[in-house]
Amino acid sequence: MTTSPEGVEIYLFGMKLRFILIAVCFLLSLPGQADEGMWMLGNLNKQTRRTMKELGLQMPVNKLYNTKRPSLKDAVVSFGGFCSGVVVSGDGLVFTNHHCGFSSIQQHSSVEHDYLKDGFVAHNLSEELPNPELYVRFLLRQEDVTRRVLGAVKPDMDEAGRTSAVDSVMLVIGEEVSRKDSTLVGIVDAYYGGNEFWLSVYRDYNDVRLVFAPPSSVGKFGWDTDNWEWPRHTGDFSVFRIYADKHNRPADYSPDNVPYRPEYVAPISLDGYREGSFCMTLGYPGSTERYLSSFGIEEMMTTTNQAQIDVRGVKQAIWKREMDSRDSIRIKYASKYDESSNYWKNSIGVNRTIKKLHVLDKKRAMETELRRWIQQTPEEREHLLHLFSDLELNYKSRRDAYRARAYFAESFLNGPELVQLALSILNFDFEGEEKTVVANLKAIVEKYANLDLGIDKEVFTALLKEYRSQVDSTYLPELYQTIATEYGGNERTYVDSLYARSELTTPRGLKRFLEQDTTYQIYNDPAINLGIDLITKLFEMNMQVQQASGEIERNERLFNSAVRRMYASRNFYPDANSTMRLSFGTVCGYAPFDGAEYDYYTTAKGILEKVRAHAGDVDFEVQPELLSLLSSGDFGRYADEKGEMNVCFISNNDITGGNSGSAMFNAKGELLGLAFDGNWEAMSSDILYEPKMQRTIGVDVRYILFMIEKYGKAGNLIQELKLANP
């Protein structure tokens, strides 16, 4: 290859510019800088505001959060309480992730109408599909109520007494909101390990209908293979619509409801982004443990995480085999497999990354500094002299029982669906609020409808063996003695007998329960008896760890507070707790390992390449008509300046579970895309932010619009949107 002197000069300039951008991205990734942190909109301090402006924020900060006039926060919703979403039209359209809408799409699917495989398009309002279990939540305001909550705490209280007093006041404050306005929900949440408390006031809308879903070959492209991985080529989006009554107030589903008229509509950018572009994410991240001690991290790795890895791996292998063999099973099990496998792979990645990035070493180094500071500070030494020894002792004290409980929860409580049905029935309250009773009944019926008894028996048998292999015999529930004495130690024989004798496995039995048939002696049912046996064993385990757990909660709170005092000059953000948070940073690539460098975006070319490279792999199967559309190169106004179709992009914004569906905005507050994943190399980020590695993966809004208009032929939806630069 030959190059002219001018070409060499241009090439060198380009390389220099790229180096500068990478360097900028790295410098902005130092601990405590802009990219790290999930900030409370109602408590943005001057330092955070200044940093945002320095990074490139162009809109006024008071347009992000304002309680007196419409602001950007009014376009962002909690979607179903487990994801996030963004309002994009004056008629209540909401963009969220495909995997966030997956359960709803699955519920409307059948072999005849396979919306998971083929996608779904509502061509008018009458075709939009209701989802009674779904709601969206708007944040109205946040208020610091720490003084009032902690005012109930007395110096002589033990941890149980403190918890009870705090919980009571939190509940009272929340109820006060609803008493003043029945359309509002007030929730008080703990921050900084229970050292601060804030009230969030919400308004919920319970009529949410499915409008558009791409086929899973778009919305789940790559499936488990690509999950948590970059480069990514997944069009992870779906479209819903919020409905309200004729006065725009919240209302349960009714044919008379009309599209919701939002306070604020997020404008959509077609200009895209560049490397180094300002990017902010607004959503409802679930939980992080950034302030957890090293003792707590070790426990997490060996208990919850390892139990999920071991037990779900066994269960999912059975599910996947059957899903791949029959379409009817694929539809029935798609949503629960998706939910289970997501956190299974997450746990694998977390444990792997903690070791690879030496997270425990970094945490222990910080704790060494904290120990030294406590020793050198008289007022701290007086109260915290035994902090670390107490933490170590109590974590050690509950270790075995806590680990067994984690495996117990995965093997039984979250394992065989017959057990889950039995426990749901045991805990059912027919005397509750009518709305709650109806919803709970529906949940039981839906669980039953998506149950295959043959598969469930195989899962139950496998999990019985897995649990016994992982725990000491002292943690085995009574059913293992029954298997040994009455069934010759044969788990499958026991399971077959249980399912044959239980009426919960039959439509008749379920009907008798639902109709409260008094001739049905439910406590004589063997599945119900098994449920009681399991609850009894769980209670024993809980009692074994109760005292140590109370001490751990207290000392982790003291640990959290001490860290903030030692580093008083730092700008601390609270751990995620499913409340609205803002993260911000820049669009940029990263180097995952020596000799490799990942770009900051992917294109439709990558989809075609992966389809060819993974021929025969169901994770990468794409319909011929979609391949033809992507191969044409005719992307219209949705193409970038090179004429390419950008699919996904990454930024160094902070992210965790619950952020799925979060809006990713540019410096002007215009929608760039939807966050849907983190990256494999930084899976330990819930515990310790890794500045060089952590990235938020988002689907490009231009790809979303292209799929809606060109593949779904739903130009009417495009007409609803507020395009910033049409």
PDB file of N, CA and C in Angstrom, residues 318 321 453-462 464-465 468 483 487-500:
ATOM      1  N   ILE A 318     -32.014 -27.474  31.295  1.00  0.00           N
ATOM      2  CA  ILE A 318     -33.221 -28.258  31.008  1.00  0.00           C
ATOM      3  C   ILE A 318     -34.221 -27.416  30.221  1.00  0.00           C
ATOM      4  N   ARG A 321     -33.022 -26.787  26.507  1.00  0.00           N
ATOM      5  CA  ARG A 321     -33.161 -27.980  25.654  1.00  0.00           C
ATOM      6  C   ARG A 321     -34.593 -28.142  25.157  1.00  0.00           C
ATOM      7  N   LEU A 453     -45.647 -29.645  33.156  1.00  0.00           N
ATOM      8  CA  LEU A 453     -45.403 -30.524  34.292  1.00  0.00           C
ATOM      9  C   LEU A 453     -44.222 -31.456  34.056  1.00  0.00           C
ATOM     10  N   GLY A 454     -44.055 -31.952  32.838  1.00  0.00           N
ATOM     11  CA  GLY A 454     -42.939 -32.839  32.548  1.00  0.00           C
ATOM     12  C   GLY A 454     -41.599 -32.157  32.747  1.00  0.00           C
ATOM     13  N   ILE A 455     -41.490 -30.925  32.268  1.00  0.00           N
ATOM     14  CA  ILE A 455     -40.257 -30.158  32.434  1.00  0.00           C
ATOM     15  C   ILE A 455     -40.033 -29.833  33.905  1.00  0.00           C
ATOM     16  N   ASP A 456     -41.104 -29.450  34.592  1.00  0.00           N
ATOM     17  CA  ASP A 456     -40.971 -29.061  35.995  1.00  0.00           C
ATOM     18  C   ASP A 456     -40.531 -30.227  36.864  1.00  0.00           C
ATOM     19  N   LYS A 457     -41.007 -31.433  36.550  1.00  0.00           N
ATOM     20  CA  LYS A 457     -40.583 -32.607  37.307  1.00  0.00           C
ATOM     21  C   LYS A 457     -39.092 -32.884  37.106  1.00  0.00           C
ATOM     22  N   GLU A 458     -38.619 -32.706  35.884  1.00  0.00           N
ATOM     23  CA  GLU A 458     -37.197 -32.909  35.621  1.00  0.00           C
ATOM     24  C   GLU A 458     -36.352 -31.864  36.346  1.00  0.00           C
ATOM     25  N   VAL A 459     -36.823 -30.604  36.347  1.00  0.00           N
ATOM     26  CA  VAL A 459     -36.119 -29.542  37.064  1.00  0.00           C
ATOM     27  C   VAL A 459     -36.083 -29.847  38.561  1.00  0.00           C
ATOM     28  N   PHE A 460     -37.217 -30.214  39.136  1.00  0.00           N
ATOM     29  CA  PHE A 460     -37.301 -30.501  40.565  1.00  0.00           C
ATOM     30  C   PHE A 460     -36.321 -31.613  40.951  1.00  0.00           C
ATOM     31  N   THR A 461     -36.289 -32.681  40.167  1.00  0.00           N
ATOM     32  CA  THR A 461     -35.394 -33.799  40.444  1.00  0.00           C
ATOM     33  C   THR A 461     -33.933 -33.360  40.430  1.00  0.00           C
ATOM     34  N   ALA A 462     -33.576 -32.581  39.418  1.00  0.00           N
ATOM     35  CA  ALA A 462     -32.195 -32.117  39.280  1.00  0.00           C
ATOM     36  C   ALA A 462     -31.797 -31.181  40.419  1.00  0.00           C
ATOM     37  N   LEU A 464     -33.123 -31.057  43.483  1.00  0.00           N
ATOM     38  CA  LEU A 464     -33.007 -31.820  44.732  1.00  0.00           C
ATOM     39  C   LEU A 464     -31.587 -32.376  44.881  1.00  0.00           C
ATOM     40  N   LYS A 465     -31.053 -32.887  43.794  1.00  0.00           N
ATOM     41  CA  LYS A 465     -29.702 -33.437  43.816  1.00  0.00           C
ATOM     42  C   LYS A 465     -28.663 -32.330  43.981  1.00  0.00           C
ATOM     43  N   ARG A 468     -28.586 -30.942  47.662  1.00  0.00           N
ATOM     44  CA  ARG A 468     -27.959 -31.896  48.585  1.00  0.00           C
ATOM     45  C   ARG A 468     -26.445 -31.934  48.416  1.00  0.00           C
ATOM     46  N   ILE A 483     -37.631 -38.964  51.200  1.00  0.00           N
ATOM     47  CA  ILE A 483     -37.081 -39.595  49.998  1.00  0.00           C
ATOM     48  C   ILE A 483     -36.256 -40.827  50.370  1.00  0.00           C
ATOM     49  N   TYR A 487     -38.892 -43.688  49.533  1.00  0.00           N
ATOM     50  CA  TYR A 487     -38.685 -43.812  48.097  1.00  0.00           C
ATOM     51  C   TYR A 487     -37.317 -44.370  47.739  1.00  0.00           C
ATOM     52  N   GLY A 488     -36.693 -45.020  48.706  1.00  0.00           N
ATOM     53  CA  GLY A 488     -35.430 -45.688  48.456  1.00  0.00           C
ATOM     54  C   GLY A 488     -34.313 -44.761  48.005  1.00  0.00           C
ATOM     55  N   GLY A 489     -34.409 -43.468  48.389  1.00  0.00           N
ATOM     56  CA  GLY A 489     -33.383 -42.502  48.013  1.00  0.00           C
ATOM     57  C   GLY A 489     -33.485 -42.019  46.575  1.00  0.00           C
ATOM     58  N   ASN A 490     -34.584 -42.398  45.882  1.00  0.00           N
ATOM     59  CA  ASN A 490     -34.747 -42.028  44.468  1.00  0.00           C
ATOM     60  C   ASN A 490     -35.556 -40.735  44.355  1.00  0.00           C
ATOM     61  N   GLU A 491     -34.873 -39.659  43.995  1.00  0.00           N
ATOM     62  CA  GLU A 491     -35.530 -38.348  43.913  1.00  0.00           C
ATOM     63  C   GLU A 491     -36.629 -38.318  42.856  1.00  0.00           C
ATOM     64  N   ARG A 492     -36.387 -38.948  41.698  1.00  0.00           N
ATOM     65  CA  ARG A 492     -37.383 -38.903  40.641  1.00  0.00           C
ATOM     66  C   ARG A 492     -38.664 -39.642  41.016  1.00  0.00           C
ATOM     67  N   THR A 493     -38.533 -40.743  41.723  1.00  0.00           N
ATOM     68  CA  THR A 493     -39.719 -41.471  42.173  1.00  0.00           C
ATOM     69  C   THR A 493     -40.547 -40.611  43.120  1.00  0.00           C
ATOM     70  N   TYR A 494     -39.858 -39.917  44.033  1.00  0.00           N
ATOM     71  CA  TYR A 494     -40.546 -39.002  44.954  1.00  0.00           C
ATOM     72  C   TYR A 494     -41.278 -37.901  44.188  1.00  0.00           C
ATOM     73  N   VAL A 495     -40.593 -37.295  43.243  1.00  0.00           N
ATOM     74  CA  VAL A 495     -41.183 -36.192  42.472  1.00  0.00           C
ATOM     75  C   VAL A 495     -42.389 -36.676  41.678  1.00  0.00           C
ATOM     76  N   ASP A 496     -42.279 -37.820  41.013  1.00  0.00           N
ATOM     77  CA  ASP A 496     -43.409 -38.363  40.254  1.00  0.00           C
ATOM     78  C   ASP A 496     -44.613 -38.590  41.162  1.00  0.00           C
ATOM     79  N   SER A 497     -44.365 -39.115  42.335  1.00  0.00           N
ATOM     80  CA  SER A 497     -45.445 -39.368  43.292  1.00  0.00           C
ATOM     81  C   SER A 497     -46.078 -38.062  43.758  1.00  0.00           C
ATOM     82  N   LEU A 498     -45.250 -37.082  44.066  1.00  0.00           N
ATOM     83  CA  LEU A 498     -45.746 -35.782  44.528  1.00  0.00           C
ATOM     84  C   LEU A 498     -46.667 -35.151  43.493  1.00  0.00           C
ATOM     85  N   TYR A 499     -46.236 -35.133  42.246  1.00  0.00           N
ATOM     86  CA  TYR A 499     -47.014 -34.498  41.190  1.00  0.00           C
ATOM     87  C   TYR A 499     -48.285 -35.286  40.875  1.00  0.00           C
ATOM     88  N   ALA A 500     -48.232 -36.597  41.057  1.00  0.00           N
ATOM     89  CA  ALA A 500     -49.411 -37.421  40.808  1.00  0.00           C
ATOM     90  C   ALA A 500     -50.471 -37.233  41.877  1.00  0.00           C
TER      91      ALA A 500
END
